[in-house]
Structures are given as structure tokens and as C-alpha cells.
Amino acid sequence: MPYTVVVAPDSFKGSATATAVAGALAAGWSSVRPDDRLVLAPMADGGEGTLDAFDVAVPGSVRHPITVLGPAGAAVDASWLSLPDGTAVVELAETSGLSHMPALAPLDAHTFGFGQAIAAALDAGATGLLLAIGGSASTDGGVGALAALGARFADATGRPIRLGNRGLGTLARADLSGLPALPPGGVRILSDVTNPLLGTTGAAAVFGPQKGATPEQVAGLESGLVRLARVLGGGQVPGARPVRPGTPGAGAAGGTGYGLLAWGAQLAPGSAAVGDALGLPALVRTADAVITGEGRFDTQSAAGKVPAYVSQLARDGGIPALLAAGAIDAETEGFAAAASLSALAGGAEGAMAEPERWARAAGAALAATVR
């Protein structure tokens, strides 16, 4: 009998968008089971592609182009999204993400442009903010974004510190009283990262190497974040909300989670927020199977990322969840079947060179498992 299959992958970062992956998986599936009904629901978890997911999911959304200071110091053309209810969605990856780095600069990359986009949304009258903070190029603790919004961070002489984590090494005082008031609908941080700010599972240790940091530079990044936590956590900073460095999610986006929490923002599960906007829970309840995936399925995937969220919806609905990923580096318990693009392509290089081709092959391989 024909199946109804919901196809809800995340983007394959640096390789293919969630929309492209969903289309390729569906094409591959249909080549094996042409009578099945495929429902495409490209997903995001607060990282790259979150703005696109909301744009597709919410009728009446409007994109607003903006030019900001990128993480490497050059101008970046980006956008933010207004929803019909007055909420604005701002994506850090669009303004301050790794894709805007011509060369990785872990000590100097910053989030100033992200703050500029937030300020633009507030100036336009946004009544609430959804801040998607995945894909950051920096480890600046969110200081760049807060500075763009009106906060002051100074050295011992009272001079503003330079942007980036390198500037945190001279941080002596801060003043957050210049930040705008939170909008009536509040500020929610969309992230599925639960890492704290500091320590072996913190922003520098876990994510610093992904942004190009050597072991020595990781130690420097950690030192800068320790200094930031000491200054903001002393209870003497005007306008700052008290935030413990150990708060789950404070380490998201190079500590941007910590900085936004000090403004008064609240953490929210990114996958669930996007899924609700898409109406994904209702779609899954009417389906016979669901396909999800991401570029690399590893031990962090279980911590609320798109595959974990979608597979939980499938379990709740009593239907099988199938996984397609660029690479699979963890046990796929909870999935009825799994397909690795790298395995199908004979290596990661081939899979990344032609992601849609191998996503189609993965869709066909998963369809062949249905009996």
C-alpha cells in the first residue's frame, strides 16, 4: 500500500540546504516507491537555514535586507525576517557565521553584525525576537552583538576593547544599561546546544577547534571567556542579569548564549520552535514514516538536534524514523534504517562534492528497506 512519508532533514552544513536535501531524498525514494506520497518539510535547529525554514513555513513572512559588519571585518549582505504576529527572526549564521570567513580567525572573529541585525529588527518595531544562534564563527561571548546593541565593554583605562575574543583579554569593566528594553513578546534564543560557557565541555574546548583554534588558542579563548564571566558575574554590572557560566546553553555560539542571557533573553529548543512553525508534529501524526538527517550524525546529535527531535515525534506517533546523513559517527539506535552519503559515495569527499546526487541514492536505499 502507498505510504505517506514526511521528509524533514536539517541542512548539510557547507554542502547543501535543507530544502535541497529534502528534495533529493524524496526523488530517490520515489524512484523506488513511485506511488508513495512525499511531504517535504525542510528543518533547522537554530543554525544555518533557520530563516529559510520560517520563511517557507509561515505565510506572510517578509524578509528585510540589511548590510552589517561581518565577523572578519568586511561588510556582509544579510537579512532578518518579520512574521505576521510582529515577531522578528534573526539568524546569526547569516550575519556572523563561518561562511563569511575567508580564512578562519578564532581570536578575532566577532558577532557585531548579529547585534546590528537585532537592532534593525527592534528599530522596525519587532514585538518579539527569535534569535537563531548556530553556525557562529567566533568565541566572543556575545560581546560583539551586545556592543552593537548599546552595551559598553572597556579595559582598565576605560577605552573600548577590540572586537573578538582577543579583546576579552583586556576586559576590565562592562555596562549593559545602554541595551534596549526587551520587546513585549520577549527574546528567545533558538539553540539545541546545551554546553556551558566554560570548562572541558564549554564553548572554547568543544567548539573552538571547529572555528580553527589550535590547542594553544583554545586555552586563550577559554581565558577570555573566564574574564568575561568574572566581570559580568560579579553582580556590579549595570543592566546585566545574573547568569551562571554553568547554565546549559550558555556556551552556545562561542558563548553568545551567555551574553544574550545576561541581556534577559530565554533559551528555547531550536528544533522544536522550527518544527512548531512548520506544523511538523501534525504532519508526522498523519504519516506512515519520516525521514530526517543532517550533515554529520554524531554523539551531539542526540542532544536535541533535528534528527533527535524528528525521531522522537516519530516514536510518539508510532511510526518508523529513517536517517540519512552525510556521515554517521554514532549509533543509530531509534532509527528503523540509516544511510550514509559518504558510504554510498565511497568517501566524504565524493559525498560533499555531489551532495544531492548521493542524497537521492540515500533516499532510494531507505525506500528499499520498506517491506
PDB file of C-alpha atoms in Angstrom, residues 28 48 51 60 66 68 75-76 95 136 146 153-155 168 200 203 206 209 213 234 272 278 282 311 368 370:
ATOM      1  CA  GLY A  28      15.430   8.969  -4.534  1.00  0.00           C
ATOM      2  CA  GLU A  48      22.120  27.870   9.210  1.00  0.00           C
ATOM      3  CA  LEU A  51      15.494  31.877   8.500  1.00  0.00           C
ATOM      4  CA  GLY A  60       3.015  36.393   5.232  1.00  0.00           C
ATOM      5  CA  ILE A  66      20.458  44.596   5.709  1.00  0.00           C
ATOM      6  CA  VAL A  68      26.203  44.546   8.557  1.00  0.00           C
ATOM      7  CA  ALA A  75      30.553  44.229   5.007  1.00  0.00           C
ATOM      8  CA  VAL A  76      28.063  41.359   4.716  1.00  0.00           C
ATOM      9  CA  THR A  95      25.399  37.877   9.714  1.00  0.00           C
ATOM     10  CA  SER A 136      28.925  31.160  14.709  1.00  0.00           C
ATOM     11  CA  LEU A 146      25.784  43.366  22.821  1.00  0.00           C
ATOM     12  CA  PHE A 153      32.947  46.849  27.364  1.00  0.00           C
ATOM     13  CA  ALA A 154      36.131  48.633  28.384  1.00  0.00           C
ATOM     14  CA  ASP A 155      39.690  47.956  29.508  1.00  0.00           C
ATOM     15  CA  LEU A 168      38.229  39.915  26.136  1.00  0.00           C
ATOM     16  CA  THR A 200      36.023  20.826  29.177  1.00  0.00           C
ATOM     17  CA  ALA A 203      32.403  26.935  24.252  1.00  0.00           C
ATOM     18  CA  VAL A 206      34.298  21.928  22.276  1.00  0.00           C
ATOM     19  CA  PRO A 209      38.704  23.755  17.169  1.00  0.00           C
ATOM     20  CA  ALA A 213      41.643  27.224  17.053  1.00  0.00           C
ATOM     21  CA  GLY A 234      30.352  39.986  39.813  1.00  0.00           C
ATOM     22  CA  ALA A 272      11.008  22.359  18.446  1.00  0.00           C
ATOM     23  CA  LEU A 278       6.190  24.092  10.212  1.00  0.00           C
ATOM     24  CA  ALA A 282       0.685  17.319  12.978  1.00  0.00           C
ATOM     25  CA  SER A 311      12.756  10.745  15.611  1.00  0.00           C
ATOM     26  CA  ALA A 368      14.308  -0.240  -0.383  1.00  0.00           C
ATOM     27  CA  VAL A 370      10.362  -0.772   3.408  1.00  0.00           C
TER      28      VAL A 370
END
